[in-house]
C-alpha positions as a printed NumPy array, in Angstrom:
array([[-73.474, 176.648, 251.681],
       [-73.544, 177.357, 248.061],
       [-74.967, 174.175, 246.303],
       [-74.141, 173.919, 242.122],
       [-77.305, 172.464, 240.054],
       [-76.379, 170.897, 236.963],
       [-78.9  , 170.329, 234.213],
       [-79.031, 170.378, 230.054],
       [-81.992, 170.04 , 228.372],
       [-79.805, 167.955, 225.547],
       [-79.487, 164.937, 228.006],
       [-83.283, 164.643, 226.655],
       [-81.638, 163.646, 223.495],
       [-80.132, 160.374, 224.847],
       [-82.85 , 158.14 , 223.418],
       [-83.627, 154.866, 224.715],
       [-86.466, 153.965, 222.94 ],
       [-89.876, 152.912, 224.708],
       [-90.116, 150.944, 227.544],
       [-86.875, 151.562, 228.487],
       [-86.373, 152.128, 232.611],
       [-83.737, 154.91 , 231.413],
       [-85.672, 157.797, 230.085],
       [-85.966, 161.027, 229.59 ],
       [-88.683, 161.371, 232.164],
       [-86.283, 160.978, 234.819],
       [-84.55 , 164.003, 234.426],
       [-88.131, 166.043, 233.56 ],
       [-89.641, 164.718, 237.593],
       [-86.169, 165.852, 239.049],
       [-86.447, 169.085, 237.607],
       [-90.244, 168.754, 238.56 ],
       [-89.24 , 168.682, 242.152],
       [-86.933, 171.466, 242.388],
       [-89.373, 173.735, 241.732],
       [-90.256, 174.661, 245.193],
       [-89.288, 177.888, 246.902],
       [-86.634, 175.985, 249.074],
       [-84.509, 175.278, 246.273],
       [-84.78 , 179.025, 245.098],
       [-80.958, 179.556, 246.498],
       [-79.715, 176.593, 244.427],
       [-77.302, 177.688, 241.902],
       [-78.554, 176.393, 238.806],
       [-75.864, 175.832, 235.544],
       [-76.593, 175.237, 232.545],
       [-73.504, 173.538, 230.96 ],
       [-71.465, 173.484, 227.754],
       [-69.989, 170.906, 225.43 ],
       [-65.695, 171.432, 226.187],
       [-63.437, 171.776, 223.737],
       [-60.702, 169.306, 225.755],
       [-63.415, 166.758, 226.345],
       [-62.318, 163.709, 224.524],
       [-59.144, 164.251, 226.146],
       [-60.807, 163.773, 229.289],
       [-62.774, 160.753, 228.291],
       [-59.374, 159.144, 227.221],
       [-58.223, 159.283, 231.32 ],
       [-60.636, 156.422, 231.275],
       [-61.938, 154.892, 228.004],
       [-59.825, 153.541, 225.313],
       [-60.104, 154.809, 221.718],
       [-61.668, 151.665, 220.427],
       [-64.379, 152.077, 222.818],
       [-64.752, 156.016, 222.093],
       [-65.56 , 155.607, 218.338],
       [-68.184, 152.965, 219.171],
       [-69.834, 155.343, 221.436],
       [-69.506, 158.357, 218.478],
       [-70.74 , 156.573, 215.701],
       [-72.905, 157.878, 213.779],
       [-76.599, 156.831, 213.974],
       [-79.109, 157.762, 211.746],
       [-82.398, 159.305, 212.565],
       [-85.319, 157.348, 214.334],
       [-82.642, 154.389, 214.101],
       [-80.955, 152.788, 217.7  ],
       [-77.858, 150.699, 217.462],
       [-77.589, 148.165, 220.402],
       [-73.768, 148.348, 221.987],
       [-74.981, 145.285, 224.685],
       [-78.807, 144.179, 225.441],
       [-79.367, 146.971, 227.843],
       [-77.488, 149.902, 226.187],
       [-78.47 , 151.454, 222.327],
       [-77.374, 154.524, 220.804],
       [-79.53 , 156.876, 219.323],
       [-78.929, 159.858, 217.195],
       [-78.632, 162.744, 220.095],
       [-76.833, 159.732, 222.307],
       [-73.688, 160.54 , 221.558],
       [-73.707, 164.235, 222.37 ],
       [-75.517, 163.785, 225.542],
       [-72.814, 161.485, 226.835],
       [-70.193, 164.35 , 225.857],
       [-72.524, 166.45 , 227.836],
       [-72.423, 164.483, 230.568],
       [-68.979, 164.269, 230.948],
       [-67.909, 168.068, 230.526],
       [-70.702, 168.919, 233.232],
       [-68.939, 166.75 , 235.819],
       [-65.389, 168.303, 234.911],
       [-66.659, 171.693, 234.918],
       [-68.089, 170.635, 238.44 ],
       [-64.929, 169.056, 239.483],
       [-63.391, 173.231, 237.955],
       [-65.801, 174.813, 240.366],
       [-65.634, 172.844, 243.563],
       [-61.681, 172.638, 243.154],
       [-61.164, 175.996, 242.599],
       [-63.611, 176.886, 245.682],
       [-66.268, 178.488, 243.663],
       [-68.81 , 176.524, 245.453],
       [-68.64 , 173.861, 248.331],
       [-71.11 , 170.723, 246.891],
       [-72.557, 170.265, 243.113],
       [-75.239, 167.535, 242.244],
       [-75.384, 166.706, 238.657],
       [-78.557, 166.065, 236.693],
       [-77.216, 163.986, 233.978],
       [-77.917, 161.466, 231.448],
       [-77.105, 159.123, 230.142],
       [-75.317, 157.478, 233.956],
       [-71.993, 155.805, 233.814],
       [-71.207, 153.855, 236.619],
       [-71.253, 150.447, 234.333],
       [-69.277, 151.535, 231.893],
       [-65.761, 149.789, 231.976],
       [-62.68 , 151.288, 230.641],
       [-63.01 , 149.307, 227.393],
       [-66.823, 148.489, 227.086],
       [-70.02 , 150.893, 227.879],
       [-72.597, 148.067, 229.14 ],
       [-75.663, 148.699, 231.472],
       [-77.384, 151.894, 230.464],
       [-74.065, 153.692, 230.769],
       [-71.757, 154.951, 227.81 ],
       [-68.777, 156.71 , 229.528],
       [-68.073, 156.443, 233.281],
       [-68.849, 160.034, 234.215],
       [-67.502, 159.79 , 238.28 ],
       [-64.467, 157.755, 237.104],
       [-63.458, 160.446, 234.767],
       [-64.218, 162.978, 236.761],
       [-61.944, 161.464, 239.356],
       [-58.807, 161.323, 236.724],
       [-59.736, 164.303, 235.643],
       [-59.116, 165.887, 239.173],
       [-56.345, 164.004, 240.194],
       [-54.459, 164.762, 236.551],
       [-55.343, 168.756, 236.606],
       [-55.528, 169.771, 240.361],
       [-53.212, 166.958, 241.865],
       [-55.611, 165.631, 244.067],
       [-53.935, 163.158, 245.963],
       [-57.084, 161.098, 247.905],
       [-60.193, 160.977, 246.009],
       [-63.191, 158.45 , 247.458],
       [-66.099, 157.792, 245.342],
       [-69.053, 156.122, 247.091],
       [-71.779, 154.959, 245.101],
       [-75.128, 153.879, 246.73 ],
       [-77.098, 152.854, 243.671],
       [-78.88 , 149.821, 244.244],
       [-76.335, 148.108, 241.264],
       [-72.525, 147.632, 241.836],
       [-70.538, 150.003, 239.695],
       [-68.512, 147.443, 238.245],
       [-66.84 , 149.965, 235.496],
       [-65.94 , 152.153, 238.717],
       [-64.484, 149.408, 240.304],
       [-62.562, 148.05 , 237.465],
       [-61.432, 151.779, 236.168],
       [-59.44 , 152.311, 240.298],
       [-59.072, 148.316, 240.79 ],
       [-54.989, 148.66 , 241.511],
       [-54.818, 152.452, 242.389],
       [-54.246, 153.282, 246.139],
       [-54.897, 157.145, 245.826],
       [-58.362, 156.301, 244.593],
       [-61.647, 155.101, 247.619],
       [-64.344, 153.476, 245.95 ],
       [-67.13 , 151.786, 248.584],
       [-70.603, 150.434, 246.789],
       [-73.392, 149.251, 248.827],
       [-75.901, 147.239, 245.805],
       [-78.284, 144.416, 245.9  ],
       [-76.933, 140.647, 245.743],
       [-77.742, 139.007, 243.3  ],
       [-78.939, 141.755, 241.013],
       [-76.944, 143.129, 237.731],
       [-74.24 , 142.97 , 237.17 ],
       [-72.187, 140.059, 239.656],
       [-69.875, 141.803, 240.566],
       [-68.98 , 143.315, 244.384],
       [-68.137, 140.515, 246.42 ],
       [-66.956, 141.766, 249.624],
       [-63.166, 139.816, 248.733],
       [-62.914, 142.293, 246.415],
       [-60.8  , 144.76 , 247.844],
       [-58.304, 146.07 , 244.839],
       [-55.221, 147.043, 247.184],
       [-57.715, 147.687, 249.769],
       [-59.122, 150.597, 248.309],
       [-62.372, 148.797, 247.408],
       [-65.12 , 147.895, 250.069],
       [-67.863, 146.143, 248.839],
       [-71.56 , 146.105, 251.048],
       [-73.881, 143.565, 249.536],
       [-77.418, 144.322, 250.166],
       [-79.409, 141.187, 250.595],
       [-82.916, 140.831, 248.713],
       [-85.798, 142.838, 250.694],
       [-83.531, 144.61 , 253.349],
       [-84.862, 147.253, 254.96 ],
       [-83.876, 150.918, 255.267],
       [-82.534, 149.864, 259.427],
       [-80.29 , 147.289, 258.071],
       [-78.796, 149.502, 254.611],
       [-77.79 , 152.009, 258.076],
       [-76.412, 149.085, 259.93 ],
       [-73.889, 148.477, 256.986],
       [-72.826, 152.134, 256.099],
       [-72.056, 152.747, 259.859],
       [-70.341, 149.369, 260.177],
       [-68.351, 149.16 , 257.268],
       [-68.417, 151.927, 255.096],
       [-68.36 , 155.38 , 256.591],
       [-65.841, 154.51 , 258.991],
       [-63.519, 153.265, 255.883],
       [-64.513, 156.498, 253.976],
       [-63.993, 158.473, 257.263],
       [-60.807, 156.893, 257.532],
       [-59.359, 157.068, 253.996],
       [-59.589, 161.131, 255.011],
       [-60.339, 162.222, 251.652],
       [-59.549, 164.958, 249.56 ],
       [-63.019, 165.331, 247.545],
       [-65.689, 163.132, 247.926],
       [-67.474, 161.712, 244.161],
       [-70.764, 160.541, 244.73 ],
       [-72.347, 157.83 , 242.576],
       [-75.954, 158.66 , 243.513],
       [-78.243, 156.088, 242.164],
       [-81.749, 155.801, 243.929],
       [-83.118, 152.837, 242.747],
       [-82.804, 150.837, 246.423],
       [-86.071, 152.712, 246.622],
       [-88.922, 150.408, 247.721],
       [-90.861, 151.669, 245.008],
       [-88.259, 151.216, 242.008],
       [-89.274, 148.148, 239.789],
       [-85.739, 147.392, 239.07 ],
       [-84.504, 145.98 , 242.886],
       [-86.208, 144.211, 246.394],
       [-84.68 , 147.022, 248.812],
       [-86.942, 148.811, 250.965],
       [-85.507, 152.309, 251.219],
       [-86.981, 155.297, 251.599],
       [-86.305, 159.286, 250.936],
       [-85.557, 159.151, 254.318],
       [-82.44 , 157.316, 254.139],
       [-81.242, 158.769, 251.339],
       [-81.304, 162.045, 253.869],
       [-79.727, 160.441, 256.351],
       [-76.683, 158.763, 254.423],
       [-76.541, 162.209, 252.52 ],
       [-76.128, 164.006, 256.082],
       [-73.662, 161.59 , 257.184],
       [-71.181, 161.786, 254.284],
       [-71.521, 166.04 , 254.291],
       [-70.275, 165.601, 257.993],
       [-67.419, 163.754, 257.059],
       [-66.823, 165.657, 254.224],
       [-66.688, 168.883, 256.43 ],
       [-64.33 , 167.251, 258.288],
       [-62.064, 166.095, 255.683],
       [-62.124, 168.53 , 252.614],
       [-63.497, 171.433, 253.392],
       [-67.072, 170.059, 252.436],
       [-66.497, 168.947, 248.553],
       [-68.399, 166.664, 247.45 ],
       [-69.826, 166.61 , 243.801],
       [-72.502, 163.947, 243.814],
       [-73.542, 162.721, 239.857],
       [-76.921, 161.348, 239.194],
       [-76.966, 157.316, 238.385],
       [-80.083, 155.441, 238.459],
       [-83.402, 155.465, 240.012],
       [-86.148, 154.532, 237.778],
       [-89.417, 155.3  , 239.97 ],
       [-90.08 , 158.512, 238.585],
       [-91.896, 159.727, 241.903],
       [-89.427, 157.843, 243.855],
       [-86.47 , 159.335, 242.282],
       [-87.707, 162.882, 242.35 ],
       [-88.538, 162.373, 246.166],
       [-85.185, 161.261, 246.96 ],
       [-83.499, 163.425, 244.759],
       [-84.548, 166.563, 246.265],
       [-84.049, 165.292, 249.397],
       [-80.346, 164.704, 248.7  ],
       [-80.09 , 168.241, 247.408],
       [-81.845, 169.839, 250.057],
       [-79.435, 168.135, 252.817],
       [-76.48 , 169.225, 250.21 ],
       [-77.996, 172.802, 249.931],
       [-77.996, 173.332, 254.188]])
């Protein structure tokens, strides 16, 4: 199975300043960890900038929200767009970055040039709303990869299942009313940002999986076998978008779950079989949080190895 490795050293750029959970040293343990002979086979891409990107951010974002995320910012200087998310002078680029790697993925998995893709980026997106970046995120980089396949290849079902430990409320929001579109989050309640009740079901598109403070790895299976892969399985998807955030990690400061690598293998193996069995194996999985920096590489390679077999 030929696996797609996504990684710029420009998403270094995105500054966040010190302190902040969302650094650059996330990316630098990832890469870290795929140094090993068993990820020798892995298909590593460098991408570039595209010319049609802002196009492809408009599928999502509106203009207003655009030029606040392209301003310019001068050097050693942050501008704060909400109290968790600041620009910085290479921000801006990287989140252009960001979003022509996942297109180019969703160019190389549609057009069968490879059957899975994990993307290394920065800065994530799943927060970001159509009209407001918020939450580390500055453009939604699954959402608009999910427009983005639907407006170029006609994909007809898309399902986007995001398992970071925070509910991708700009996700959510961006597929809220649109019946061609899956989108299942399992996230920690109450944690940022409030949002995925369970009653909030779009046109019953959206399932919701609250994770309740301190639950184990046992009970975060329970709930994807109960509720969510059976929905995804269901929904019989064209392509399969992953949000893949790995702070439930026991270690990660920023949430009470108790996961381990472990899990993430196992949920990873259980959405590749349905994937086989729905679409040909597709399944282009983008890199949200995880702030553990041993944790995250861990889990990360993990998920890639399971992707890679």
């Amino acid at each position: 199975m030929t696996t797609l490795y996504y990684y710029h050293k420009d998403f270094l750029q995105h500054d966040t300043g010190s302190g902040h959970p969302e650094s650059p040293n996330r990316l630098r343990a990832i890469n870290a960890a795929l140094e090993g002979v068993e990820f020798d086979s892995l298909s590593r891409i460098s991408p570039q900038l595209r010319q049609d990107i802002l196009k492809q951010i408009r599928l999502v974002h509106t203009q207003e929200m655009l030029d606040k995320v392209l301003q310019d910012v001068p050097p050693d200087c942050y501008i704060s767009l909400d109290p968790d998310t600041q620009l910085s002078e290479g921000s801006a680029h990287a989140a252009l970055l960001a979003v022509s790697t996942v297109c180019d993925a969703v160019d190389k998995i549609c057009n069968n040039k490879a059957n899975n893709a994990f993307c290394a980026v920065r800065p994530p997106g799943h927060h970001a709303e159509p009209r407001q970046s918020m939450g580390f995120c500055l453009f939604n980089n699954v959402a608009i990869a999910a427009e983005y396949a639907r407006k170029v290849y006609k994909i007809k079902r898309i399902a986007i299942v995001d398992f970071d430990v925070h509910h991708g409320n700009g996700t959510q929001a961006a597929f809220y009313n649109n019946a061609e579109v899956f989108y299942a989050s399992s996230h920690e309640m109450p944690n940022y940002p409030g949002t995925g009740n369970p009653s909030e079901t779009g046109v019953g598109n959206i399932v919701n999986v609250p994770l309740a403070s301190g639950e184990t790895g046992q009970q975060f299976r329970e709930k994807y076998s109960d509720k969510i892969l059976p929905a995804l399985k269901q929904f019989n998807p064209d392509l399969i978008l992953l949000s893949a955030g790995f702070d439930a990690h026991k270690e990660d400061p920023l949430s009470t779950i108790q996961l381990t690598q472990d899990d993430y293998q196992w949920l990873t193996q259980e959405i590749v079989s349905i994937a086989n069995s729905c679409c040909e194996g597709k399944i282009i999985s983008v890199l949200e949080g995880g702030y553990n920096l041993d944790a995250l590489a861990d889990s990360v390679s993990t998920h890639i190895a399971v992707l890679m077999k």
